[in-house]
PDB file of C-alpha atoms in Angstrom:
ATOM      1  CA  MET E  37     -16.149  46.614 -19.692  1.00  0.00           C
ATOM      2  CA  THR E  38     -14.698  47.540 -16.278  1.00  0.00           C
ATOM      3  CA  ILE E  39     -11.148  47.605 -14.854  1.00  0.00           C
ATOM      4  CA  CYS E  40     -10.225  45.353 -12.183  1.00  0.00           C
ATOM      5  CA  PRO E  41      -8.847  47.240  -9.108  1.00  0.00           C
ATOM      6  CA  GLN E  42      -6.698  44.211  -8.256  1.00  0.00           C
ATOM      7  CA  CYS E  43      -4.683  43.456 -11.397  1.00  0.00           C
ATOM      8  CA  LYS E  44      -5.665  46.634 -13.388  1.00  0.00           C
ATOM      9  CA  LYS E  45      -6.829  44.624 -16.420  1.00  0.00           C
ATOM     10  CA  GLU E  46     -10.036  44.867 -18.243  1.00  0.00           C
ATOM     11  CA  ALA E  47     -12.454  42.380 -16.850  1.00  0.00           C
ATOM     12  CA  LYS E  48     -15.420  41.023 -18.940  1.00  0.00           C
ATOM     13  CA  ARG E  49     -16.793  39.255 -15.783  1.00  0.00           C
ATOM     14  CA  VAL E  50     -16.863  40.912 -12.500  1.00  0.00           C
ATOM     15  CA  THR E  51     -17.317  39.176  -9.105  1.00  0.00           C
ATOM     16  CA  LYS E  52     -17.219  41.007  -5.820  1.00  0.00           C
ATOM     17  CA  GLY E  53     -15.778  43.971  -7.528  1.00  0.00           C
ATOM     18  CA  VAL E  54     -12.638  42.193  -9.050  1.00  0.00           C
ATOM     19  CA  CYS E  55     -12.297  40.107 -12.194  1.00  0.00           C
ATOM     20  CA  HIS E  56     -12.964  36.472 -12.232  1.00  0.00           C
ATOM     21  CA  ASN E  57      -9.124  35.371 -12.250  1.00  0.00           C
ATOM     22  CA  CYS E  58      -8.512  37.623  -9.143  1.00  0.00           C
ATOM     23  CA  TYR E  59     -11.660  36.445  -7.415  1.00  0.00           C
ATOM     24  CA  ARG E  60     -10.406  32.824  -7.918  1.00  0.00           C
ATOM     25  CA  ARG E  61      -6.878  33.754  -6.558  1.00  0.00           C
ATOM     26  CA  PHE E  62      -7.438  36.231  -3.732  1.00  0.00           C
ATOM     27  CA  ILE E  63     -11.067  36.127  -2.510  1.00  0.00           C
ATOM     28  CA  TRP E  64     -12.520  32.492  -3.122  1.00  0.00           C
ATOM     29  CA  LYS E  65     -11.668  29.882  -0.341  1.00  0.00           C
ATOM     30  CA  PRO E  66     -12.821  26.321  -0.783  1.00  0.00           C
ATOM     31  CA  LYS E  67     -15.442  24.956   1.690  1.00  0.00           C
ATOM     32  CA  LEU E  68     -14.068  22.667   4.370  1.00  0.00           C
ATOM     33  CA  ARG E  69     -16.119  19.524   4.713  1.00  0.00           C
ATOM     34  CA  GLU E  70     -15.778  16.074   6.267  1.00  0.00           C
ATOM     35  CA  CYS E  71     -14.368  13.359   3.843  1.00  0.00           C
ATOM     36  CA  LYS E  72     -16.410  10.371   3.526  1.00  0.00           C
ATOM     37  CA  ARG E  73     -13.538   7.968   3.940  1.00  0.00           C
ATOM     38  CA  CYS E  74     -11.135   9.448   6.589  1.00  0.00           C
ATOM     39  CA  LYS E  75     -13.683  11.543   8.377  1.00  0.00           C
ATOM     40  CA  LYS E  76     -11.346  14.448   8.587  1.00  0.00           C
ATOM     41  CA  VAL E  77     -12.457  18.022   7.907  1.00  0.00           C
ATOM     42  CA  ARG E  78     -10.537  19.183   4.678  1.00  0.00           C
ATOM     43  CA  LYS E  79     -11.094  20.521   1.320  1.00  0.00           C
ATOM     44  CA  ILE E  80     -13.007  18.280  -0.587  1.00  0.00           C
ATOM     45  CA  HIS E  81     -11.714  17.160  -4.040  1.00  0.00           C
ATOM     46  CA  ALA E  82     -14.608  15.317  -5.633  1.00  0.00           C
ATOM     47  CA  LEU E  83     -17.362  12.927  -4.871  1.00  0.00           C
ATOM     48  CA  GLY E  84     -17.093  13.908  -1.085  1.00  0.00           C
ATOM     49  CA  TYR E  85     -13.515  12.689  -0.886  1.00  0.00           C
ATOM     50  CA  CYS E  86     -10.358  14.665   0.086  1.00  0.00           C
ATOM     51  CA  ASN E  87      -7.422  14.706  -2.365  1.00  0.00           C
ATOM     52  CA  GLY E  88      -5.635  11.797  -0.716  1.00  0.00           C
ATOM     53  CA  CYS E  89      -8.630   9.392  -0.239  1.00  0.00           C
ATOM     54  CA  TYR E  90      -9.863  10.259  -3.906  1.00  0.00           C
ATOM     55  CA  ALA E  91      -6.494   9.220  -5.229  1.00  0.00           C
ATOM     56  CA  SER E  92      -6.270   5.986  -3.267  1.00  0.00           C
ATOM     57  CA  ILE E  93      -9.755   5.043  -4.036  1.00  0.00           C
ATOM     58  CA  PHE E  94      -9.678   5.822  -7.770  1.00  0.00           C
ATOM     59  CA  PHE E  95      -6.213   5.587  -8.839  1.00  0.00           C
ATOM     60  CA  ILE E  96      -3.861   3.777  -6.547  1.00  0.00           C
ATOM     61  CA  ASP E  97      -5.876   0.698  -6.168  1.00  0.00           C
ATOM     62  CA  LYS E  98      -6.267   0.408  -9.961  1.00  0.00           C
ATOM     63  CA  ILE E  99      -2.638   0.844 -10.477  1.00  0.00           C
ATOM     64  CA  LYS E 100      -1.811  -1.918  -7.927  1.00  0.00           C
ATOM     65  CA  VAL E 101      -4.144  -4.198  -9.657  1.00  0.00           C
ATOM     66  CA  SER E 102      -2.742  -3.569 -13.224  1.00  0.00           C
ATOM     67  CA  ASN E 103       0.741  -4.039 -11.845  1.00  0.00           C
ATOM     68  CA  ALA E 104      -0.331  -7.444 -10.224  1.00  0.00           C
ATOM     69  CA  LYS E 105      -1.497  -8.386 -13.670  1.00  0.00           C
ATOM     70  CA  ARG E 106       1.220  -7.095 -15.876  1.00  0.00           C
ATOM     71  CA  TYR E 107       4.245  -8.276 -13.577  1.00  0.00           C
ATOM     72  CA  HIS E 108       2.829 -11.128 -11.594  1.00  0.00           C
ATOM     73  CA  HIS E 109       0.368 -12.594 -14.034  1.00  0.00           C
ATOM     74  CA  ILE E 110      -2.286 -12.711 -11.185  1.00  0.00           C
ATOM     75  CA  PRO E 111      -5.895 -12.346 -12.061  1.00  0.00           C
ATOM     76  CA  GLU E 112      -7.726  -9.412 -10.912  1.00  0.00           C
ATOM     77  CA  GLU E 113     -10.244 -11.378  -8.745  1.00  0.00           C
ATOM     78  CA  ILE E 114      -7.563 -13.498  -6.969  1.00  0.00           C
ATOM     79  CA  TYR E 115      -5.354 -10.488  -6.340  1.00  0.00           C
ATOM     80  CA  ARG E 116      -8.283  -8.492  -4.762  1.00  0.00           C
ATOM     81  CA  LYS E 117      -9.212 -11.645  -2.843  1.00  0.00           C
ATOM     82  CA  VAL E 118      -5.726 -12.142  -1.436  1.00  0.00           C
ATOM     83  CA  ILE E 119      -4.878  -8.627  -0.431  1.00  0.00           C
ATOM     84  CA  ASP E 120      -8.084  -8.051   1.506  1.00  0.00           C
ATOM     85  CA  LYS E 121      -6.216  -8.170   4.826  1.00  0.00           C
ATOM     86  CA  CYS E 122      -3.228  -9.736   6.616  1.00  0.00           C
ATOM     87  CA  VAL E 123      -4.033 -13.446   7.380  1.00  0.00           C
ATOM     88  CA  ILE E 124      -1.859 -13.159  10.507  1.00  0.00           C
ATOM     89  CA  CYS E 125      -2.894  -9.908  12.314  1.00  0.00           C
ATOM     90  CA  GLY E 126      -5.947  -8.645  10.221  1.00  0.00           C
ATOM     91  CA  PHE E 127      -4.366  -5.348   9.297  1.00  0.00           C
ATOM     92  CA  ASN E 128      -5.980  -4.155   6.080  1.00  0.00           C
ATOM     93  CA  LYS E 129      -4.239  -0.760   5.079  1.00  0.00           C
ATOM     94  CA  ILE E 130      -1.183  -2.275   3.329  1.00  0.00           C
ATOM     95  CA  VAL E 131      -1.192  -5.780   2.309  1.00  0.00           C
ATOM     96  CA  GLU E 132       1.571  -7.640   0.217  1.00  0.00           C
ATOM     97  CA  ILE E 133       1.385 -10.936  -1.523  1.00  0.00           C
ATOM     98  CA  HIS E 134       3.515 -13.716  -0.423  1.00  0.00           C
ATOM     99  CA  HIS E 135       4.055 -16.990  -2.287  1.00  0.00           C
ATOM    100  CA  LEU E 136       4.047 -19.874   0.209  1.00  0.00           C
ATOM    101  CA  ASP E 137       6.300 -22.138  -2.006  1.00  0.00           C
ATOM    102  CA  HIS E 138       8.468 -19.191  -3.058  1.00  0.00           C
ATOM    103  CA  ASN E 139       7.732 -20.105  -6.618  1.00  0.00           C
ATOM    104  CA  HIS E 140       6.598 -16.856  -8.266  1.00  0.00           C
ATOM    105  CA  LYS E 141       5.190 -18.538 -11.425  1.00  0.00           C
ATOM    106  CA  ASN E 142       2.682 -20.624  -9.085  1.00  0.00           C
ATOM    107  CA  ASN E 143      -0.159 -18.238  -8.765  1.00  0.00           C
ATOM    108  CA  SER E 144      -2.894 -20.546  -7.541  1.00  0.00           C
ATOM    109  CA  LEU E 145      -4.944 -19.300  -4.555  1.00  0.00           C
ATOM    110  CA  ASP E 146      -3.717 -22.000  -2.224  1.00  0.00           C
ATOM    111  CA  ASN E 147      -0.155 -20.702  -2.873  1.00  0.00           C
ATOM    112  CA  LEU E 148      -0.895 -16.988  -2.409  1.00  0.00           C
ATOM    113  CA  THR E 149      -1.441 -15.360   0.849  1.00  0.00           C
ATOM    114  CA  GLY E 150      -1.666 -11.635   1.962  1.00  0.00           C
ATOM    115  CA  LEU E 151       0.586 -10.361   4.634  1.00  0.00           C
ATOM    116  CA  CYS E 152       1.126  -6.919   6.074  1.00  0.00           C
ATOM    117  CA  PRO E 153       4.744  -5.624   5.696  1.00  0.00           C
ATOM    118  CA  ASN E 154       5.566  -6.362   9.269  1.00  0.00           C
ATOM    119  CA  CYS E 155       4.236 -10.023   9.205  1.00  0.00           C
ATOM    120  CA  HIS E 156       5.928 -10.426   5.663  1.00  0.00           C
ATOM    121  CA  LYS E 157       9.353  -9.254   7.058  1.00  0.00           C
ATOM    122  CA  MET E 158       9.080 -11.567  10.087  1.00  0.00           C
ATOM    123  CA  LEU E 159       8.357 -14.512   7.880  1.00  0.00           C
ATOM    124  CA  HIS E 160      11.652 -13.868   5.910  1.00  0.00           C
ATOM    125  CA  HIS E 161      13.577 -13.333   9.231  1.00  0.00           C
ATOM    126  CA  ARG E 162      14.768 -16.408  10.599  1.00  0.00           C
ATOM    127  CA  ASP E 163      14.287 -15.440  14.173  1.00  0.00           C
ATOM    128  CA  TYR E 164      10.566 -15.068  13.634  1.00  0.00           C
ATOM    129  CA  GLN E 165       9.888 -17.529  10.885  1.00  0.00           C
ATOM    130  CA  LYS E 166       8.667 -20.436  12.920  1.00  0.00           C
ATOM    131  CA  GLU E 167       6.162 -18.261  14.781  1.00  0.00           C
ATOM    132  CA  ILE E 168       4.657 -17.003  11.464  1.00  0.00           C
ATOM    133  CA  PHE E 169       4.583 -20.339  10.005  1.00  0.00           C
ATOM    134  CA  GLU E 170       2.745 -21.848  13.071  1.00  0.00           C
ATOM    135  CA  LYS E 171       0.183 -19.135  12.798  1.00  0.00           C
ATOM    136  CA  LEU E 172      -0.227 -19.796   9.177  1.00  0.00           C
ATOM    137  CA  VAL E 173      -0.846 -23.528   9.807  1.00  0.00           C
ATOM    138  CA  GLN E 174      -3.318 -22.514  12.389  1.00  0.00           C
ATOM    139  CA  LYS E 175      -5.132 -20.539   9.861  1.00  0.00           C
ATOM    140  CA  GLY E 176      -5.214 -23.567   7.519  1.00  0.00           C
ATOM    141  CA  PHE E 177      -2.523 -22.794   5.008  1.00  0.00           C
ATOM    142  CA  LYS E 178      -0.046 -25.409   3.800  1.00  0.00           C
ATOM    143  CA  VAL E 179       3.406 -24.217   4.695  1.00  0.00           C
ATOM    144  CA  PRO E 180       6.453 -25.623   2.687  1.00  0.00           C
ATOM    145  CA  LYS E 181       8.334 -28.626   4.243  1.00  0.00           C
ATOM    146  CA  SER E 182      11.579 -26.790   3.139  1.00  0.00           C
ATOM    147  CA  TYR E 183      11.649 -24.087   5.696  1.00  0.00           C
ATOM    148  CA  LYS E 184      14.686 -24.117   8.039  1.00  0.00           C
ATOM    149  CA  PRO E 185      14.226 -24.726  11.841  1.00  0.00           C
ATOM    150  CA  ASP E 186      15.804 -22.273  14.479  1.00  0.00           C
ATOM    151  CA  GLY E 187      19.202 -24.042  14.867  1.00  0.00           C
ATOM    152  CA  TYR E 188      19.788 -24.588  11.025  1.00  0.00           C
ATOM    153  CA  TYR E 189      21.412 -21.194  10.377  1.00  0.00           C
ATOM    154  CA  LYS E 190      23.644 -21.417  13.409  1.00  0.00           C
ATOM    155  CA  ASN E 191      24.915 -24.942  12.960  1.00  0.00           C
ATOM    156  CA  ASN E 192      25.350 -24.775   9.071  1.00  0.00           C
ATOM    157  CA  ILE E 193      27.130 -21.426   8.402  1.00  0.00           C
ATOM    158  CA  SER E 194      29.577 -22.001   5.516  1.00  0.00           C
ATOM    159  CA  PRO E 195      33.369 -21.611   6.397  1.00  0.00           C
ATOM    160  CA  THR E 196      33.870 -18.503   4.350  1.00  0.00           C
ATOM    161  CA  ILE E 197      30.783 -16.764   6.073  1.00  0.00           C
ATOM    162  CA  HIS E 198      31.991 -17.892   9.487  1.00  0.00           C
ATOM    163  CA  LYS E 199      35.507 -16.564   8.799  1.00  0.00           C
ATOM    164  CA  HIS E 200      34.238 -13.094   7.608  1.00  0.00           C
ATOM    165  CA  ARG E 201      31.641 -12.806  10.175  1.00  0.00           C
ATOM    166  CA  PHE E 202      33.578 -13.839  13.317  1.00  0.00           C
ATOM    167  CA  ALA E 203      37.097 -12.613  12.369  1.00  0.00           C
ATOM    168  CA  LYS E 204      38.919 -10.778  15.024  1.00  0.00           C
ATOM    169  CA  LYS E 205      39.623  -7.191  14.163  1.00  0.00           C
TER     170      LYS E 205
END
């Protein structure tokens, strides 16, 4: 047994003159390599991926699929097919599910579409709704006939909303 000069404890294993614990804390530095997925030079976690890519590949995607099954009752195959990419702009990093008929119990493939957060927000915003619906029709989706045209909200404001919104202060 030798005594580690760093921590002054007895060491069973000695590496580069210090105990194994001190070696791991003070001397050993992880090798930097290029991540297979993001192509950035970082510490590699496992299987050639950095920490962030490893987590997103093996954990986050599985959690999203299990949540879709648990909370939305959407089968895994349909969920993966729908969230492949945004049908409007083609963005594939973050994709949300949108029910075309706004019925969350209708999980048929014809009713579900994948939208990026930007296009999804625009779809629910009355100023951009018509534009997004036109793009969906061009892509071959059946949009609901109940969507409200541009002038609907301006002309059909309830008196109480109109009173509060346009009251003089």
